[in-house]
Amino acid sequence: MNSQYKNLSELKRYFFDQETARRFISFLMKKAEVIAPHSKGEKSFAYQVTTDPDQVVLNYPRTIQPLKKFFLPPRETLLEYDLEKNAIKKPELEPKDRIFLGVHSYDMKSILLLDYSFKKGNPESNYLTRREKSVFIGVSYQSDEYHLAEDLGIDIHDVSGFSLFLDPVEKGFLVFEVDEVGANLLNEFDAGLPIDTPLEQDFSERKPKLKMHHKRLPQIFEHIYHSPVWKKVAERCVGCGTCNLLCATCYCFDVRDEVELNVKEGKRERYWDGCMLNPFAEVAGGENFRPTLDSRTRHRLYRKFKYLTEQTGELHCVGCGRCSKYCPAGISLIEIVNDLIDDYNKQQKQAVTLV
Amino acid sequence: METLAIEKKDLYTPVMATIDRVEQLTGTEKRFHIVLPHGKELNHKPGQFVEVSIFGFGEAPISVSSSPTRKPGFELTVRKAGRLTEKMHTFTSGTQIGIRGPFGNGFDLEKFKGKDVLFVAGGIGLAPLKSLIEYTMDVRDDFKRLIIVYGTKSPSEILYPAEIEEWQKRDDVEFHITVDRADDAWKGNVGVITTLIPPLKLDVENTMVAVVGPPVMYKFVVMALKAKRIPDANIYMSLERRMKCGVGKCGHCQINNSYVCQDGPVYHYPIIKELEEAI
């Protein structure tokens, strides 16, 4: 049975019909900037600042870019400098109230994982200031062929990190009150009385996409460092770095100085970088420490399934499916991981035969 | 959210320091003596590095080549290898330069105390090692034998001729040098650095080894040290990577699960053996 439904069944819930939901979005827009999924073209979606509640899309498979861009912008000025005076200025960042509406549970999870990465060791003010006053309202979704979140232990109805959670039902939404911030919003909005009948539970079975339970995945990464699978993936990979840029938990960056045409002022800017790109591990002398596509593919997956997992105990792939859906070479993460599982099982069998 | 109740740090703003001495060392290397503002000291450990900032050119990780015992200020030895270092080579005394750091772990001095120390320096690897060499000389009684082996491409590329002359004169320091290619005036050893290791008479159990050099050097030095039966646990090496941010965020310097700017650049050899991408 679906364990998270048990979780939901313990929460206070309300029913909003479509019109109430629309009024609720307008209410949220008066409280803070509301960032929500919007249509981009016919089949694509993007998180953007809401100006019209009717433009918000709550039934969507995934946005093209994950939420990280609101906390770690694709391009951000770290310093401004005056070359004539050799003086520097750091742009001021103020925490801003923001409500992220219509977020899927895997995207929420990615922010909780990024929090770890930016707090660990040296807590970074740029990220943490942007993150400070954010409120998240989740929504459930229909899993498509690219989603892997449920197989990685992130349930569609996982409410961790959210203040409220929406579940579309006939003619409206069930609205679950997750934390105090959410309770206060509902109270102020005057959501009426909670529903007191027991929550109907979904007992439908899900067909697993991965050939192994997610709890065992970090363990197989102990054995597949030299697997032939890496070379097999590298044969198709074009090294474009799309998987890094669209990954909900990738946060590596580069820093570059840009000088204005007047050669008097400039900026030091940080922008997203990706370990799949060839020069990523290159040093000034020209030595490249990860010069091949197979070694870079391996590094990318080890960052998701082992290196950070050793520190947090959590997988750092949230199964959003973006790397697979938008890979120009059609490489599927689900396929890679299943191939690695096959390779691991083969190794285990051989080991048994040898004994 | 209670998980965010944490002290936030401004990680990327350098302090403006002043270059107060510049010295041309070789055709491609210069050393810069730098002082921080308001009489502050860097308080680094031998083996640590700083991020040098030149506005319009960016930042580069550079090892500190002076010992923390030699105050005021600190020294950076810089090879002309890219846009930023070329620009830095045009700087003269009095130029302001941005500094962040010190970063990285540095050498674990406690492990070296009371022991013989063997320094293995290849090429510009002598720069970070000079910090440790000077340190051991300045607190000489904390250490037993000091043995330096240094290999460089040619006599014209010898990094610190003045210091080396002084080290050669001291009777409490054993100094060995070799060049890959001699010139007419060269009367010393010719050959790669590993040729200097077999003849050394070492008390291997009580000799700590510090190795810094170009990436290609490490495997061969390790083989030579193993042939001498130096225990793995006595070997430390400093690795070069692209330490872009210095604070464990940007990802460029990562070796498997290790961020060189945090866990390194100095690694204990038993750890390196576990890191497939290290050497």
Coordinates of N, CA and C in Angstrom, one line a residue, chain A residues 135-299:
Chain A
V135 N 8.0 29.7 0.6 CA 7.0 28.8 1.1 C 6.6 27.9 -0.1
F136 N 6.3 26.6 0.1 CA 6.1 25.7 -1.0 C 4.7 25.1 -0.8
I137 N 3.9 25.1 -1.9 CA 2.7 24.4 -2.0 C 2.7 23.3 -3.0
G138 N 2.6 22.1 -2.6 CA 2.8 21.0 -3.5 C 1.5 20.6 -4.3
V139 N 1.7 19.8 -5.3 CA 0.5 19.3 -6.0 C 0.9 17.9 -6.5
S140 N 0.0 17.0 -6.5 CA 0.3 15.6 -7.0 C 0.3 15.6 -8.5
Y141 N 0.8 14.6 -9.1 CA 1.0 14.5 -10.5 C 0.8 13.1 -11.0
Q142 N 0.6 12.9 -12.3 CA 0.5 11.6 -13.0 C 1.9 11.3 -13.5
S143 N 2.4 10.2 -13.0 CA 3.8 9.8 -13.4 C 3.8 9.4 -14.9
D144 N 4.8 9.9 -15.7 CA 5.0 9.5 -17.1 C 6.2 8.6 -17.2
E145 N 6.5 8.2 -18.5 CA 7.6 7.2 -18.7 C 8.9 7.6 -18.2
Y146 N 9.1 8.9 -18.0 CA 10.5 9.4 -17.6 C 10.6 9.5 -16.1
H147 N 9.5 9.7 -15.4 CA 9.6 9.8 -13.9 C 10.1 8.6 -13.3
L148 N 11.0 8.8 -12.3 CA 11.6 7.7 -11.5 C 11.5 7.9 -10.0
A149 N 10.8 9.0 -9.7 CA 10.8 9.5 -8.3 C 10.2 8.4 -7.3
E150 N 9.1 7.8 -7.7 CA 8.5 6.8 -6.8 C 9.5 5.6 -6.6
D151 N 10.2 5.2 -7.7 CA 11.1 4.1 -7.6 C 12.3 4.5 -6.7
L152 N 12.5 5.8 -6.5 CA 13.6 6.3 -5.7 C 13.2 6.6 -4.3
G153 N 11.9 6.3 -4.0 CA 11.4 6.5 -2.6 C 10.7 7.8 -2.4
I154 N 10.5 8.6 -3.5 CA 9.8 9.9 -3.3 C 8.4 9.7 -3.8
D155 N 7.5 9.6 -2.9 CA 6.1 9.3 -3.3 C 5.5 10.6 -3.9
I156 N 4.5 10.4 -4.8 CA 3.8 11.5 -5.4 C 3.2 12.4 -4.4
H157 N 2.7 11.7 -3.3 CA 2.1 12.5 -2.2 C 3.0 12.8 -1.0
D158 N 4.3 12.7 -1.2 CA 5.2 13.0 -0.1 C 5.1 14.5 0.2
V159 N 4.8 14.9 1.4 CA 4.5 16.3 1.7 C 5.7 17.0 2.4
S160 N 6.9 16.3 2.6 CA 8.0 16.9 3.2 C 8.4 18.1 2.5
G161 N 8.6 19.2 3.3 CA 9.0 20.5 2.7 C 7.9 21.5 2.4
F162 N 6.7 20.9 2.2 CA 5.6 21.7 1.8 C 4.8 22.3 3.0
S163 N 4.1 23.4 2.8 CA 3.2 24.0 3.8 C 1.8 23.6 3.5
L164 N 1.5 23.4 2.2 CA 0.2 22.9 1.8 C 0.4 21.9 0.7
F165 N -0.6 21.1 0.5 CA -0.5 20.1 -0.6 C -1.9 20.0 -1.3
L166 N -1.8 20.1 -2.6 CA -3.1 20.0 -3.4 C -3.2 18.6 -4.1
D167 N -4.3 18.0 -4.1 CA -4.6 16.8 -4.8 C -5.8 17.0 -5.6
P168 N -5.6 17.0 -7.0 CA -6.8 17.3 -7.8 C -7.8 16.1 -7.7
V169 N -9.1 16.5 -7.6 CA -10.2 15.6 -7.5 C -11.2 16.1 -8.5
E170 N -12.3 15.4 -8.6 CA -13.3 15.9 -9.5 C -13.8 17.3 -9.1
K171 N -13.8 18.2 -10.1 CA -14.3 19.6 -9.9 C -13.5 20.4 -8.9
G172 N -12.3 20.0 -8.6 CA -11.6 20.9 -7.7 C -10.4 20.2 -7.1
F173 N -10.0 20.6 -5.9 CA -8.8 20.1 -5.3 C -9.1 19.8 -3.8
L174 N -8.4 18.7 -3.3 CA -8.3 18.5 -1.9 C -7.1 19.3 -1.5
V175 N -7.2 20.1 -0.4 CA -6.1 21.0 0.1 C -5.7 20.4 1.4
F176 N -4.5 19.9 1.5 CA -4.0 19.4 2.8 C -3.2 20.4 3.5
E177 N -3.5 20.5 4.8 CA -2.7 21.5 5.7 C -1.5 20.7 6.2
V178 N -0.3 21.1 5.8 CA 0.9 20.4 6.2 C 1.6 21.0 7.4
D179 N 1.8 22.3 7.4 CA 2.5 22.9 8.6 C 1.8 24.2 9.0
E180 N 2.4 24.8 10.0 CA 1.7 26.0 10.6 C 1.6 27.1 9.6
V181 N 2.6 27.3 8.7 CA 2.6 28.4 7.7 C 1.3 28.1 6.8
G182 N 1.1 26.9 6.4 CA 0.0 26.5 5.6 C -1.3 26.7 6.4
A183 N -1.3 26.4 7.6 CA -2.5 26.5 8.4 C -2.9 28.0 8.5
N184 N -1.9 28.9 8.7 CA -2.2 30.3 8.8 C -2.7 30.9 7.5
L185 N -2.2 30.4 6.4 CA -2.7 30.8 5.1 C -4.1 30.5 4.9
L186 N -4.5 29.2 5.2 CA -5.9 28.8 5.1 C -6.8 29.5 6.0
N187 N -6.3 29.8 7.2 CA -7.1 30.5 8.2 C -7.4 31.9 7.7
E188 N -6.4 32.6 7.2 CA -6.5 34.0 6.7 C -7.4 34.0 5.5
F189 N -7.3 33.0 4.6 CA -8.1 32.9 3.4 C -9.6 32.6 3.7
D190 N -9.8 32.1 4.9 CA -11.1 31.6 5.3 C -11.5 30.4 4.5
A191 N -10.8 29.3 4.7 CA -11.0 28.2 3.8 C -12.3 27.4 4.3
G192 N -12.9 27.8 5.3 CA -14.1 27.1 5.8 C -13.7 26.0 6.7
L193 N -14.6 25.0 6.8 CA -14.3 23.9 7.7 C -13.6 22.7 7.0
P194 N -12.7 22.0 7.8 CA -12.1 20.8 7.2 C -13.1 19.7 6.9
I195 N -12.8 18.8 6.0 CA -13.6 17.7 5.7 C -13.4 16.7 6.9
D196 N -14.4 16.1 7.4 CA -14.2 15.2 8.6 C -14.4 13.7 8.2
T197 N -14.8 13.4 7.0 CA -14.9 12.0 6.6 C -13.5 11.4 6.3
P198 N -13.3 10.1 6.5 CA -12.0 9.5 6.3 C -11.6 9.6 4.8
L199 N -10.3 9.8 4.6 CA -9.7 9.9 3.3 C -9.8 8.6 2.5
E200 N -10.4 8.6 1.3 CA -10.4 7.4 0.5 C -9.0 7.1 0.1
Q201 N -8.6 5.9 0.2 CA -7.2 5.6 -0.1 C -7.1 4.8 -1.4
D202 N -5.9 5.1 -2.0 CA -5.6 4.5 -3.3 C -4.8 3.3 -3.1
F203 N -5.3 2.1 -3.4 CA -4.5 0.9 -3.2 C -3.9 0.3 -4.5
S204 N -4.0 1.2 -5.6 CA -3.5 0.7 -6.9 C -2.0 0.3 -6.8
E205 N -1.7 -0.7 -7.5 CA -0.3 -1.2 -7.6 C 0.4 -0.5 -8.7
R206 N 1.7 -0.2 -8.4 CA 2.5 0.5 -9.4 C 3.5 -0.5 -9.9
K207 N 3.8 -0.5 -11.2 CA 4.8 -1.4 -11.8 C 6.1 -0.7 -11.6
P208 N 7.1 -1.4 -10.9 CA 8.4 -0.7 -10.8 C 9.1 -0.6 -12.1
K209 N 9.9 0.5 -12.2 CA 10.7 0.8 -13.4 C 12.1 0.3 -13.2
L210 N 12.5 0.3 -11.9 CA 13.9 -0.1 -11.6 C 13.9 -1.6 -11.2
K211 N 15.0 -2.3 -11.5 CA 15.0 -3.7 -11.2 C 15.5 -4.0 -9.8
M212 N 15.7 -2.9 -9.0 CA 16.2 -3.1 -7.6 C 15.5 -2.1 -6.7
H213 N 15.4 -2.4 -5.5 CA 14.9 -1.4 -4.5 C 15.9 -0.3 -4.3
H214 N 15.4 0.9 -4.2 CA 16.3 2.1 -4.1 C 17.2 2.1 -2.9
K215 N 16.8 1.4 -1.9 CA 17.7 1.4 -0.7 C 19.0 0.6 -1.0
R216 N 18.9 -0.3 -2.0 CA 20.1 -1.1 -2.3 C 21.0 -0.4 -3.3
L217 N 20.5 0.6 -4.0 CA 21.3 1.3 -5.1 C 22.7 1.7 -4.6
P218 N 22.8 2.5 -3.5 CA 24.2 2.9 -3.2 C 25.2 1.8 -3.0
Q219 N 24.7 0.6 -2.6 CA 25.5 -0.5 -2.4 C 26.0 -1.1 -3.7
I220 N 25.2 -1.0 -4.8 CA 25.7 -1.6 -6.1 C 26.8 -0.6 -6.6
F221 N 26.7 0.7 -6.3 CA 27.7 1.6 -6.8 C 29.1 1.3 -6.2
E222 N 29.2 0.4 -5.2 CA 30.5 0.0 -4.7 C 31.1 -0.9 -5.7
H223 N 30.4 -1.5 -6.6 CA 30.9 -2.6 -7.4 C 30.9 -2.3 -8.9
I224 N 30.4 -1.2 -9.4 CA 30.2 -1.0 -10.8 C 31.1 0.2 -11.3
Y225 N 32.1 0.5 -10.6 CA 33.0 1.6 -11.0 C 33.7 1.3 -12.3
H226 N 34.0 0.1 -12.6 CA 34.7 -0.3 -13.8 C 33.8 -1.0 -14.8
S227 N 32.5 -0.8 -14.6 CA 31.5 -1.5 -15.5 C 31.6 -1.1 -16.9
P228 N 31.4 -2.0 -17.8 CA 31.3 -1.6 -19.3 C 30.2 -0.7 -19.6
V229 N 29.2 -0.6 -18.7 CA 28.0 0.3 -19.0 C 28.5 1.7 -19.3
W230 N 29.5 2.2 -18.6 CA 29.9 3.6 -18.8 C 30.3 3.9 -20.2
K231 N 31.1 3.0 -20.8 CA 31.6 3.1 -22.2 C 30.4 3.0 -23.1
K232 N 29.4 2.2 -22.8 CA 28.3 2.0 -23.7 C 27.4 3.3 -23.7
V233 N 27.3 3.9 -22.6 CA 26.5 5.2 -22.5 C 27.3 6.2 -23.3
A234 N 28.6 6.2 -23.1 CA 29.5 7.3 -23.7 C 29.5 7.2 -25.2
E235 N 29.2 6.0 -25.8 CA 29.1 5.9 -27.2 C 28.0 6.7 -27.8
R236 N 26.9 6.9 -27.0 CA 25.8 7.7 -27.5 C 25.8 9.1 -27.1
C237 N 26.5 9.4 -25.9 CA 26.5 10.7 -25.3 C 27.2 11.7 -26.2
V238 N 26.7 12.9 -26.3 CA 27.4 13.9 -27.1 C 28.1 15.0 -26.2
G239 N 28.0 14.8 -24.9 CA 28.7 15.7 -24.0 C 28.2 17.1 -24.0
C240 N 26.9 17.3 -24.2 CA 26.4 18.6 -24.3 C 26.1 19.2 -22.9
G241 N 26.0 18.4 -21.9 CA 25.7 18.9 -20.5 C 24.3 19.3 -20.2
T242 N 23.4 19.0 -21.1 CA 21.9 19.3 -20.8 C 21.5 18.6 -19.6
C243 N 21.9 17.3 -19.3 CA 21.5 16.6 -18.1 C 22.0 17.3 -16.9
N244 N 23.1 17.9 -16.9 CA 23.6 18.7 -15.7 C 22.8 20.0 -15.5
L245 N 22.5 20.7 -16.6 CA 21.8 22.0 -16.5 C 20.4 21.8 -16.1
L246 N 19.7 20.7 -16.5 CA 18.3 20.5 -16.2 C 18.2 19.6 -14.9
C247 N 19.3 19.1 -14.4 CA 19.2 18.3 -13.2 C 18.7 19.1 -12.0
A248 N 17.8 18.6 -11.3 CA 17.2 19.4 -10.1 C 18.2 19.5 -9.0
T249 N 19.2 18.6 -8.9 CA 20.1 18.7 -7.8 C 21.6 19.0 -8.2
C250 N 21.8 19.2 -9.5 CA 23.2 19.6 -9.9 C 23.4 21.1 -9.6
Y251 N 24.5 21.5 -9.0 CA 24.7 22.9 -8.6 C 26.1 23.4 -8.9
C252 N 26.9 22.6 -9.6 CA 28.3 23.0 -9.9 C 28.2 24.3 -10.8
F253 N 29.2 25.1 -10.5 CA 29.2 26.4 -11.3 C 30.6 26.8 -11.6
D254 N 30.7 27.8 -12.6 CA 32.0 28.4 -12.9 C 31.8 29.9 -12.6
V255 N 33.0 30.6 -12.6 CA 32.9 32.0 -12.3 C 33.8 32.7 -13.4
R256 N 33.2 33.7 -13.9 CA 33.9 34.4 -15.0 C 33.8 35.9 -14.8
D257 N 34.9 36.6 -15.2 CA 34.9 38.1 -15.1 C 34.5 38.6 -16.4
E258 N 33.5 39.6 -16.4 CA 33.1 40.3 -17.6 C 33.4 41.7 -17.5
V259 N 34.1 42.3 -18.5 CA 34.5 43.7 -18.4 C 33.6 44.4 -19.4
E260 N 33.1 45.6 -19.0 CA 32.3 46.5 -19.8 C 33.1 47.0 -21.0
L261 N 32.4 47.4 -22.1 CA 33.1 47.9 -23.2 C 34.0 49.2 -22.9
N262 N 33.6 49.9 -21.9 CA 34.4 51.1 -21.5 C 35.7 50.8 -20.8
V263 N 35.9 49.5 -20.5 CA 37.0 49.0 -19.8 C 37.3 49.6 -18.5
K264 N 36.2 50.2 -17.9 CA 36.4 50.8 -16.6 C 35.7 50.0 -15.5
E265 N 34.6 49.3 -15.9 CA 33.9 48.6 -14.9 C 33.7 47.1 -15.4
G266 N 33.4 46.3 -14.4 CA 33.1 44.9 -14.8 C 32.4 44.2 -13.7
K267 N 32.1 42.9 -14.0 CA 31.4 42.1 -13.0 C 32.1 40.8 -12.9
R268 N 32.0 40.2 -11.7 CA 32.4 38.8 -11.6 C 31.1 38.0 -11.5
E269 N 30.9 37.1 -12.5 CA 29.6 36.4 -12.6 C 29.8 34.9 -12.4
R270 N 28.9 34.3 -11.7 CA 28.9 32.9 -11.6 C 27.8 32.4 -12.5
Y271 N 28.0 31.3 -13.2 CA 27.0 30.7 -14.0 C 27.1 29.1 -13.9
W272 N 26.0 28.5 -14.2 CA 25.9 27.0 -14.1 C 27.0 26.4 -15.0
D273 N 27.6 25.4 -14.5 CA 28.5 24.6 -15.2 C 28.1 23.1 -15.1
G274 N 28.7 22.2 -15.8 CA 28.4 20.8 -15.7 C 29.5 19.9 -15.9
C275 N 29.6 18.9 -15.0 CA 30.7 17.9 -15.1 C 30.7 17.1 -16.3
M276 N 29.7 17.1 -17.1 CA 29.7 16.4 -18.4 C 30.4 17.1 -19.5
L277 N 30.7 18.4 -19.3 CA 31.4 19.2 -20.3 C 32.9 19.0 -20.2
N278 N 33.5 18.9 -21.4 CA 34.9 18.4 -21.4 C 35.9 19.2 -20.6
P279 N 35.8 20.6 -20.6 CA 36.9 21.3 -19.9 C 36.6 21.4 -18.3
F280 N 35.6 20.7 -17.8 CA 35.2 20.9 -16.4 C 36.3 20.7 -15.4
A281 N 37.1 19.6 -15.7 CA 38.2 19.3 -14.7 C 39.6 19.6 -15.2
E282 N 39.6 20.6 -16.2 CA 40.9 20.9 -16.8 C 41.6 22.0 -15.9
V283 N 42.9 21.9 -15.8 CA 43.7 22.9 -15.0 C 44.5 23.8 -16.0
A284 N 45.1 24.9 -15.4 CA 45.7 25.9 -16.2 C 46.8 25.3 -17.1
G285 N 47.5 24.3 -16.6 CA 48.6 23.7 -17.4 C 48.1 22.8 -18.5
G286 N 46.8 22.6 -18.7 CA 46.2 21.9 -19.8 C 45.8 20.5 -19.5
E287 N 46.3 20.0 -18.3 CA 45.9 18.6 -17.9 C 44.4 18.5 -17.6
N288 N 43.8 17.5 -18.2 CA 42.3 17.3 -18.0 C 42.2 16.0 -17.2
F289 N 41.6 16.2 -15.9 CA 41.6 15.0 -15.0 C 40.4 14.1 -15.3
R290 N 39.4 14.5 -16.1 CA 38.3 13.6 -16.5 C 38.1 13.8 -18.0
P291 N 39.0 13.3 -18.8 CA 39.0 13.7 -20.2 C 38.0 12.9 -21.1
T292 N 37.4 11.8 -20.6 CA 36.6 11.0 -21.4 C 35.1 11.0 -21.0
L293 N 34.2 10.8 -22.0 CA 32.8 10.9 -21.7 C 32.4 9.8 -20.8
D294 N 33.0 8.6 -20.8 CA 32.6 7.6 -19.9 C 33.0 7.9 -18.4
S295 N 34.2 8.6 -18.3 CA 34.6 8.9 -16.9 C 33.7 10.1 -16.4
R296 N 33.2 10.9 -17.3 CA 32.4 12.0 -16.9 C 30.9 11.6 -16.6
T297 N 30.5 10.6 -17.4 CA 29.1 10.0 -17.1 C 29.1 9.3 -15.7
R298 N 30.2 8.6 -15.5 CA 30.3 7.9 -14.2 C 30.3 8.9 -13.1
H299 N 31.1 10.0 -13.2 CA 31.1 11.0 -12.2 C 29.8 11.5 -11.9

